[in-house]
Short mmCIF file of C-alpha atoms and ligand atoms in Angstrom, two decimals:
data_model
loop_
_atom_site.label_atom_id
_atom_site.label_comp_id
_atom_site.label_asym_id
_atom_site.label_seq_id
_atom_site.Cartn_x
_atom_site.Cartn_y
_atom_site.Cartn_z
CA UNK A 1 -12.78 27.86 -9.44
CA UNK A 2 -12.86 23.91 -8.22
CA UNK A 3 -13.01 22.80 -5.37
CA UNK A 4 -9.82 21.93 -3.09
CA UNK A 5 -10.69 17.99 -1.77
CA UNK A 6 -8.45 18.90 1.46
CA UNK A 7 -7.23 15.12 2.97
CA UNK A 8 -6.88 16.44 6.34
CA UNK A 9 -10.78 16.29 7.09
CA UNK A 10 -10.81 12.89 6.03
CA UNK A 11 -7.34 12.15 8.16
CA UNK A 12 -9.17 13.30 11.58
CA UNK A 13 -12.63 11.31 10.47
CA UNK A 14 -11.00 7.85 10.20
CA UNK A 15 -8.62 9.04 13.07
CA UNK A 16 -11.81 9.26 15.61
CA UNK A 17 -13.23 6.08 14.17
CA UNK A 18 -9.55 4.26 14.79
CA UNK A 19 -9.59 5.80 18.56
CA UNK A 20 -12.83 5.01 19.67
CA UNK A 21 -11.91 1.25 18.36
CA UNK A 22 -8.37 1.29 20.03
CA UNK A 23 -10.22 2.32 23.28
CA UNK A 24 -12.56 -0.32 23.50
CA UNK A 25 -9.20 -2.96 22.72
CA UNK A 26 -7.16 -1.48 25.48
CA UNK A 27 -10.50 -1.93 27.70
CA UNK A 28 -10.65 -5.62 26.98
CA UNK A 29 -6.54 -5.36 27.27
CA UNK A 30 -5.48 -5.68 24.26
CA UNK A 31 -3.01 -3.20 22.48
CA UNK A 32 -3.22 -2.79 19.07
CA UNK A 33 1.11 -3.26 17.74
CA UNK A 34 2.45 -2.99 14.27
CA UNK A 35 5.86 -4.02 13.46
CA UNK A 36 7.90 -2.24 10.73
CA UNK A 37 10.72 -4.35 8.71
CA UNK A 38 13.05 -2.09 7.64
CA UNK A 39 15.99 -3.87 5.39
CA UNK A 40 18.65 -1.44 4.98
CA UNK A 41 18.93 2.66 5.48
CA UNK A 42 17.07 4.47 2.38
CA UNK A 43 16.23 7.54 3.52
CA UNK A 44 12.83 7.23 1.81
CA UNK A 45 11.90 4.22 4.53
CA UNK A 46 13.67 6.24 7.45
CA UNK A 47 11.68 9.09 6.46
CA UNK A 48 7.77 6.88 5.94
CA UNK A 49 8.72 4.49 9.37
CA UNK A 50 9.00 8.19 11.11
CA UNK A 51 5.92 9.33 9.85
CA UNK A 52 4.01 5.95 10.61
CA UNK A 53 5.56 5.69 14.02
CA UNK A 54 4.28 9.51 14.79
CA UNK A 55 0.65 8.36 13.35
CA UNK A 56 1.11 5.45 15.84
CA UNK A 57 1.84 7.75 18.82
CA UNK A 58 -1.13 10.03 17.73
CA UNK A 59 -3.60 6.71 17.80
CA UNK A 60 -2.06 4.92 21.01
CA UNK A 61 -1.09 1.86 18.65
CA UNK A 62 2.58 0.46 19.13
CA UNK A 63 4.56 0.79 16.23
CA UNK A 64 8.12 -1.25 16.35
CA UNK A 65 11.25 -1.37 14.03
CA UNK A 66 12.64 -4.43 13.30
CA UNK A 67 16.25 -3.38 11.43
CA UNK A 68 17.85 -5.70 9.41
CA UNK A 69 21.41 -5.13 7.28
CA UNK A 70 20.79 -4.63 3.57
CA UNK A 71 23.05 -7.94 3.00
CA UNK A 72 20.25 -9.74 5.21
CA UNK A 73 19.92 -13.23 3.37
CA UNK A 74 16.67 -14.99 2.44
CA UNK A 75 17.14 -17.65 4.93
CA UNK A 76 17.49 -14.91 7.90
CA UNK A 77 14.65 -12.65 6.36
CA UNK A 78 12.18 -16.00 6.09
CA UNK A 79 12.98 -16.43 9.64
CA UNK A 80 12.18 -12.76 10.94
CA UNK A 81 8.55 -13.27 8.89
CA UNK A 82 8.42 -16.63 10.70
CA UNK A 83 8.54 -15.32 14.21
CA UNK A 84 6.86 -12.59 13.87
CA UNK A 85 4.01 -14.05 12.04
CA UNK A 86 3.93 -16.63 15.06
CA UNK A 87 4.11 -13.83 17.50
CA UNK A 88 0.54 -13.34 19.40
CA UNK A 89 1.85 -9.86 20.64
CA UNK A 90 2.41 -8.20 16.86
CA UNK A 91 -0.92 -8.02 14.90
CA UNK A 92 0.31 -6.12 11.39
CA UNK A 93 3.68 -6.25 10.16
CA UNK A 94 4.69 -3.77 6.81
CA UNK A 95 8.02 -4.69 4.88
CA UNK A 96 9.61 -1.31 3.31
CA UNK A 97 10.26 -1.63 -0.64
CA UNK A 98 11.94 -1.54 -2.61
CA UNK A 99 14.02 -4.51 -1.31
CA UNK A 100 17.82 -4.74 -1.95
CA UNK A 101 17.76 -6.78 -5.46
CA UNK A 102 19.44 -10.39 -3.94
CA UNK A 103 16.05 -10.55 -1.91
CA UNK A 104 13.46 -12.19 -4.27
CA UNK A 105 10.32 -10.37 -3.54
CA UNK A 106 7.94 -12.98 -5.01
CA UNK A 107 9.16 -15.56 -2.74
CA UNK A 108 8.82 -12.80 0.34
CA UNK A 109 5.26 -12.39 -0.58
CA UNK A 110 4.42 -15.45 -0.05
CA UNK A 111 6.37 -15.30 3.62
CA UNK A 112 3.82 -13.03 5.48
CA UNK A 113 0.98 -14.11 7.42
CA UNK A 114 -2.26 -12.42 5.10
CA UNK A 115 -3.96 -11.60 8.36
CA UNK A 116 -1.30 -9.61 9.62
CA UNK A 117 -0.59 -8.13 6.06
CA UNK A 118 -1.94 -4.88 6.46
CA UNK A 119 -0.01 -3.20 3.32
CA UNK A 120 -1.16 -6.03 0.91
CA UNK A 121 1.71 -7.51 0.23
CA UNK A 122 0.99 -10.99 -0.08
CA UNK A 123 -1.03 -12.83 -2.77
CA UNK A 124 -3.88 -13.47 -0.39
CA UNK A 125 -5.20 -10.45 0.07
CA UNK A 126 -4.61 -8.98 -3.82
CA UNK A 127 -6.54 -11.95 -4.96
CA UNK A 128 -8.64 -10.85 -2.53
CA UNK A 129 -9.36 -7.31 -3.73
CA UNK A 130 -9.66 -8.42 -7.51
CA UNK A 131 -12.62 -11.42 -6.35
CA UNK A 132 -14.57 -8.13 -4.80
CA UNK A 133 -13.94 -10.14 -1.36
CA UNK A 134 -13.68 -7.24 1.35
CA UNK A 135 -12.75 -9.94 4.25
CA UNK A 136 -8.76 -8.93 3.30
CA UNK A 137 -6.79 -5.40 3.11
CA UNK A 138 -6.54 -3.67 -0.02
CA UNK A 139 -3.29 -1.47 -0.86
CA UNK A 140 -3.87 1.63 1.54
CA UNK A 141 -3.14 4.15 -1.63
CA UNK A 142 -6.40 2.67 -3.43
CA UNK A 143 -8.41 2.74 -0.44
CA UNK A 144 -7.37 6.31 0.50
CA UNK A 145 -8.94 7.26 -2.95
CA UNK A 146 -12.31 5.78 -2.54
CA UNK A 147 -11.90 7.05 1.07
CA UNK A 148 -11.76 10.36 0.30
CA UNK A 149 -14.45 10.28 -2.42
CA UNK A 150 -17.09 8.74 -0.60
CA UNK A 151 -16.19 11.30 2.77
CA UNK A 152 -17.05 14.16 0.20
CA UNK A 153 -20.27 12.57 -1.05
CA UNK A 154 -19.31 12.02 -4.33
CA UNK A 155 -21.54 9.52 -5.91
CA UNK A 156 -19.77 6.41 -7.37
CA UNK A 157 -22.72 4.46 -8.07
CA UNK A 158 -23.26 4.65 -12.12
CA UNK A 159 -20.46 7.18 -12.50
CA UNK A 160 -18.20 7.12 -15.04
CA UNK A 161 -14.16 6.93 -13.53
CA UNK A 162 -11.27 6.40 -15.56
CA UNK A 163 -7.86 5.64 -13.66
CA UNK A 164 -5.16 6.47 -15.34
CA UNK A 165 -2.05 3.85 -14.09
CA UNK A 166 -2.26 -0.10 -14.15
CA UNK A 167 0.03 -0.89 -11.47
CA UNK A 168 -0.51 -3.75 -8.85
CA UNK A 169 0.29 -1.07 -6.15
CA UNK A 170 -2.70 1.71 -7.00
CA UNK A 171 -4.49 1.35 -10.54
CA UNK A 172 -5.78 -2.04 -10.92
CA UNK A 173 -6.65 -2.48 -7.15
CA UNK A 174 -8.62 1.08 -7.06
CA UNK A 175 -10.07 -0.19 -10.83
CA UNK A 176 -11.87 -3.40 -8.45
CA UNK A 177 -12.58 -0.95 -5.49
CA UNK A 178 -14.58 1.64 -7.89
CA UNK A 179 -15.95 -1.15 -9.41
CA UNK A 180 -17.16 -2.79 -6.04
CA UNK A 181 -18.70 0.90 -5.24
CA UNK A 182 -20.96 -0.13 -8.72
CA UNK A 183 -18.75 2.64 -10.96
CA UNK A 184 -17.89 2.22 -14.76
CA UNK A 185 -14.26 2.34 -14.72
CA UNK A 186 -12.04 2.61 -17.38
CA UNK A 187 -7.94 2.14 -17.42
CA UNK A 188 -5.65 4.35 -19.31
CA UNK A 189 -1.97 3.29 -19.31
CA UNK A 190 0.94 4.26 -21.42
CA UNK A 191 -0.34 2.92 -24.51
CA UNK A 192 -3.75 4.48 -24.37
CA UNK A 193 -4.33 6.09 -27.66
CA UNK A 194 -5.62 9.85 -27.26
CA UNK A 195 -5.93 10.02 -23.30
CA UNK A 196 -6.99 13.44 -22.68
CA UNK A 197 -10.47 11.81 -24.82
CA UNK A 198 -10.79 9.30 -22.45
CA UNK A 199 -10.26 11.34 -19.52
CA UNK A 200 -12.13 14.90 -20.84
CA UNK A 201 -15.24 12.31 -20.83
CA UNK A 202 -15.56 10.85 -17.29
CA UNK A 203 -16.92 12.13 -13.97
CA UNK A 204 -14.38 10.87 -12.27
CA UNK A 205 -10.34 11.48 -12.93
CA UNK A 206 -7.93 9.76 -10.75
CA UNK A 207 -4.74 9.91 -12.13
CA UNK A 208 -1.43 7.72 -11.02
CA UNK A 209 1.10 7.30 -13.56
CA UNK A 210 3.85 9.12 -11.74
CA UNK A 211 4.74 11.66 -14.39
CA UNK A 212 5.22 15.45 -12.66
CA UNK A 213 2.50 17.64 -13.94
CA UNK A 214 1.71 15.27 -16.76
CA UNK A 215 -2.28 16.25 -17.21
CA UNK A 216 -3.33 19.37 -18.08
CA UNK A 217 -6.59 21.36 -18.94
CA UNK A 218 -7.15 18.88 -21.89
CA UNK A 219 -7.87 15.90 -19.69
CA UNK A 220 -10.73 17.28 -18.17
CA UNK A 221 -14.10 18.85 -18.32
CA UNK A 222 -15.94 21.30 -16.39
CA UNK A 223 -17.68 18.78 -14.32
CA UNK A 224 -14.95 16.65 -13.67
CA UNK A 225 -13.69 15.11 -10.20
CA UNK A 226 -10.17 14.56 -10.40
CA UNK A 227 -8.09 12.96 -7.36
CA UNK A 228 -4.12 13.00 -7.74
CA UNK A 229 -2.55 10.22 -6.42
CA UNK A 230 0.99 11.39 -7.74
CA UNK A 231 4.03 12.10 -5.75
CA UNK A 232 6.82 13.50 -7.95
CA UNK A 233 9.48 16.41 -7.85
CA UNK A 234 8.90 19.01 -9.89
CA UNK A 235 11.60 21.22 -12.15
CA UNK A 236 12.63 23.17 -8.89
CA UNK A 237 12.59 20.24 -6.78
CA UNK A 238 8.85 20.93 -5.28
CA UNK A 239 6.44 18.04 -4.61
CA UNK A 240 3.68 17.70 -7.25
CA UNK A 241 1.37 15.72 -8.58
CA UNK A 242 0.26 14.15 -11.86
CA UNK A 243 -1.95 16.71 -12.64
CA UNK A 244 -0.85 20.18 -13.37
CA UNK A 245 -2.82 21.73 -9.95
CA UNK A 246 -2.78 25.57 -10.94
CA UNK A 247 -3.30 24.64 -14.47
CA UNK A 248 -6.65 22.71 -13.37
CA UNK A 249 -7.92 24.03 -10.54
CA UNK A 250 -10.22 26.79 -12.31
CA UNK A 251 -11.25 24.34 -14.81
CA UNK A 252 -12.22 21.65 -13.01
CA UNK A 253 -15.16 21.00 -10.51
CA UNK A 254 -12.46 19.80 -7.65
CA UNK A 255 -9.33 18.29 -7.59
CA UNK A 256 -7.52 16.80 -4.45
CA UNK A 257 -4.33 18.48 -3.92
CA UNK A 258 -0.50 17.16 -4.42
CA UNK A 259 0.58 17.99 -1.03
CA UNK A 260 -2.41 17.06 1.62
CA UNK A 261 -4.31 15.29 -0.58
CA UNK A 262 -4.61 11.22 -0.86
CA UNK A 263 -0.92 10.94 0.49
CA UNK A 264 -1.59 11.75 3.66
CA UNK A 265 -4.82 9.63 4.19
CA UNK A 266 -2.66 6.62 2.96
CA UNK A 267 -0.67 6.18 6.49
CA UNK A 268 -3.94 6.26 8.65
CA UNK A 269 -5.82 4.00 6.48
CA UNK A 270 -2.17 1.87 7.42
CA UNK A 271 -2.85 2.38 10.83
CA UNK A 272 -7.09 1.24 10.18
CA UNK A 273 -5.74 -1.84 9.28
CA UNK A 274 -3.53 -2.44 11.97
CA UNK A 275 -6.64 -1.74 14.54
CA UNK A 276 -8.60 -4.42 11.79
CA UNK A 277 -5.88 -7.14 12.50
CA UNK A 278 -6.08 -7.02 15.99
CA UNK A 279 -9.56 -7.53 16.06
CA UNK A 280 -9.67 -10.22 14.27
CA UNK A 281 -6.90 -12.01 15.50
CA UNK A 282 -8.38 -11.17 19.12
CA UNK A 283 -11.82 -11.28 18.33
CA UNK A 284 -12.07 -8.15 20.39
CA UNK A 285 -13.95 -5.43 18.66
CA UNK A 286 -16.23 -2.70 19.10
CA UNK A 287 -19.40 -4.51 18.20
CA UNK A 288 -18.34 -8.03 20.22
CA UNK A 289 -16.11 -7.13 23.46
CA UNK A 290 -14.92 -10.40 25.52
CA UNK A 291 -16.07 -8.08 28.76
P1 NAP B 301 4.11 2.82 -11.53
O1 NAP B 301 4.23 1.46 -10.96
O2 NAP B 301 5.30 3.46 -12.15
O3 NAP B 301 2.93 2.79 -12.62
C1 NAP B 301 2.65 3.90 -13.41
C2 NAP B 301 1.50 3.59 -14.31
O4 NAP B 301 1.24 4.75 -15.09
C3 NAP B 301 1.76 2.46 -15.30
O5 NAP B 301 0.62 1.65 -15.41
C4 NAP B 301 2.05 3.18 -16.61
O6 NAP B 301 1.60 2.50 -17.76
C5 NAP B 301 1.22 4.43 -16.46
N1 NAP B 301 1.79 5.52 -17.24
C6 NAP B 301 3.07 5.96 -17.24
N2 NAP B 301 3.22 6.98 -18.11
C7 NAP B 301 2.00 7.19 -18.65
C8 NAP B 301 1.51 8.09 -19.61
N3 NAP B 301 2.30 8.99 -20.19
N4 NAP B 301 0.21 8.02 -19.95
C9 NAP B 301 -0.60 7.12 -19.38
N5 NAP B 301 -0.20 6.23 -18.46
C10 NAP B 301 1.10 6.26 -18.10
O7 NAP B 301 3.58 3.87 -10.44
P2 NAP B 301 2.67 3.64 -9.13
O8 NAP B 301 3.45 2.93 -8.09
O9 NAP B 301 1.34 3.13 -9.53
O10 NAP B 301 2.51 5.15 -8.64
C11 NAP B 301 1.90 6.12 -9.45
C12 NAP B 301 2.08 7.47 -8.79
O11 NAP B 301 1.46 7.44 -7.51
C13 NAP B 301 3.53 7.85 -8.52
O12 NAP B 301 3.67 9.24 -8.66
C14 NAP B 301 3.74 7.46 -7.07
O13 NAP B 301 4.75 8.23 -6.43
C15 NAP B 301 2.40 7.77 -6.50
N6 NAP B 301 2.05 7.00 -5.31
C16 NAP B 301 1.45 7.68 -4.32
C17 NAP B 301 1.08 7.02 -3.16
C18 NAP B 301 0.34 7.79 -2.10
O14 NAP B 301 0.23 7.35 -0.99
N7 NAP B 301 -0.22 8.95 -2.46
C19 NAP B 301 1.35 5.67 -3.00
C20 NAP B 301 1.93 4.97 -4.07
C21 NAP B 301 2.28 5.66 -5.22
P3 NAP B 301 2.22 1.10 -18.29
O15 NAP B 301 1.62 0.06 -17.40
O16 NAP B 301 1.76 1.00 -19.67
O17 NAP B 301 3.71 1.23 -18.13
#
């Protein structure tokens, strides 16, 4: 039977890390504040802002709502990024998506300060990711995967990963962050001819092409690794992954599961980069303290 790559473990590690670096801000008094730009009511948002603001609680980092009527225009919306981007006090600010369709996305991009863009929103910090320049903040979904590969030791260096997904969000990003870690990677997508070849032949499995339960025992091998970034609902309704978990699991070396896998590393790897943007905006951190 494979292993179970458990997220929680890898949730309290970065958590300590994120503490001990809050502590030494609040020494030098400075407090670490995110502020959350929520356009509308979709239960989806009002469900992830609770969740972040809890993580924020846990980590003594203040997390703030900024609410704004779905029939907010672009003039009012480039003004909120425009303050708050010019406001010393806030050091990350996350926009929920999807946005209501009148708001043009690629212009809001384009709106956010990159140092304070700690969900990688704006073209700064994507270009950023794809030049193998770590000075930005990749999407937090791409860096919980290599997260919680490199916290179980598993070697990247010379391995052979396929992702399975090309979007700008996860697959291409965590294509350049394997790639950085010196990994062959390889990209399936919806066109790939034969998959489960591809994928039956590589250490390394991450799949995230948002299909419930879409890979089964064919796309893997005995040896293989395979983390499931997938969040779908399943024919009853359940939460599930990509990968078909109880199909898998005794095939497979390990396999990160659907519920307490990569999703839930995803917020405090959020919250890491909030801690990251107040640093460098204050110079304050734990290796150079103003004290
Ligand atoms: P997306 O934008 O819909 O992209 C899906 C990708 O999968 C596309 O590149 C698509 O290929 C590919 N694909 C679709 N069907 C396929 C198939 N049958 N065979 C091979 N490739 C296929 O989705 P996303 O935003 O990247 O998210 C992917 C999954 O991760 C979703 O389940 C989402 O809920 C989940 N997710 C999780 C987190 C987290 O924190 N854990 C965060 C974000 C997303 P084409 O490009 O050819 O269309």
């Amino acid at each position: 039977m494979g292993t179970r790559l458990e997220g929680k473990p890898v949730v309290q590690f970065l958590r300590e890390n994120i503490k001990s670096r809050v502590r030494v801000l609040e020494e030098n008094g400075v407090f670490p504040t995110l502020l959350l730009i929520r356009v509308g009511e979709r239960e989806d948002d009002i469900f992830y802002e609770k969740s972040i603001l809890k993580n924020c609680d846990l980590l003594r980092i203040k997390g703030m709502v900024k609410q704004l009527p779905s029939s907010v225009s672009m003039d009012e919306l480039t003004k909120v990024f425009k303050d708050v981007n010019h406001d010393s006090a806030i050091h990350g600010i996350m926009i929920f998506r999807p946005l209501p369709d009148h708001l043009d996305l690629d212009i809001i991009r384009n709106l956010i300060d990159p140092v304070k863009d700690i969900d990688c929103m704006s073209p700064v910090n994507l270009e950023k990711v794809f030049e193998g320049n770590s000075t930005g903040f990749a999407p937090c979904t791409a860096k919980a995967v290599i997260e919680i590969l490199k916290y179980y030791d598993i070697p990247l260096k010379g391995a052979n990963v396929v992702v399975a997904g090309r979007s700008l969000v996860v697959g291409k990003p965590l294509a350049m962050l394997l790639l950085d870690e010196n990994a062959t990677v390889s990209i399936c997508h919806s066109r790939t001819k034969e998959m489960p070849a591809v994928t039956a032949n590589a250490d390394i499995v991450v799949a995230a092409i948002g299909k419930a339960k879409f890979m089964t025992e064919e796309y893997f091998k005995e040896n293989s690794i395979v983390v499931d970034v997938g969040i779908n609902d399943d024919d009853t309704g359940k939460i599930c992954g990509d990968v078909d978990f109880d199909a898998v699991l005794d095939k497979v070396k390990a396999i990160t599961p659907a519920t307490g896998g990569v999703g839930i590393i995803t917020t405090t790897i959020l919250l890491d980069h909030v801690v990251q943007a107040c640093e460098k905006l204050t110079g304050v951190s734990k290796n150079f303290c103003l004290k």
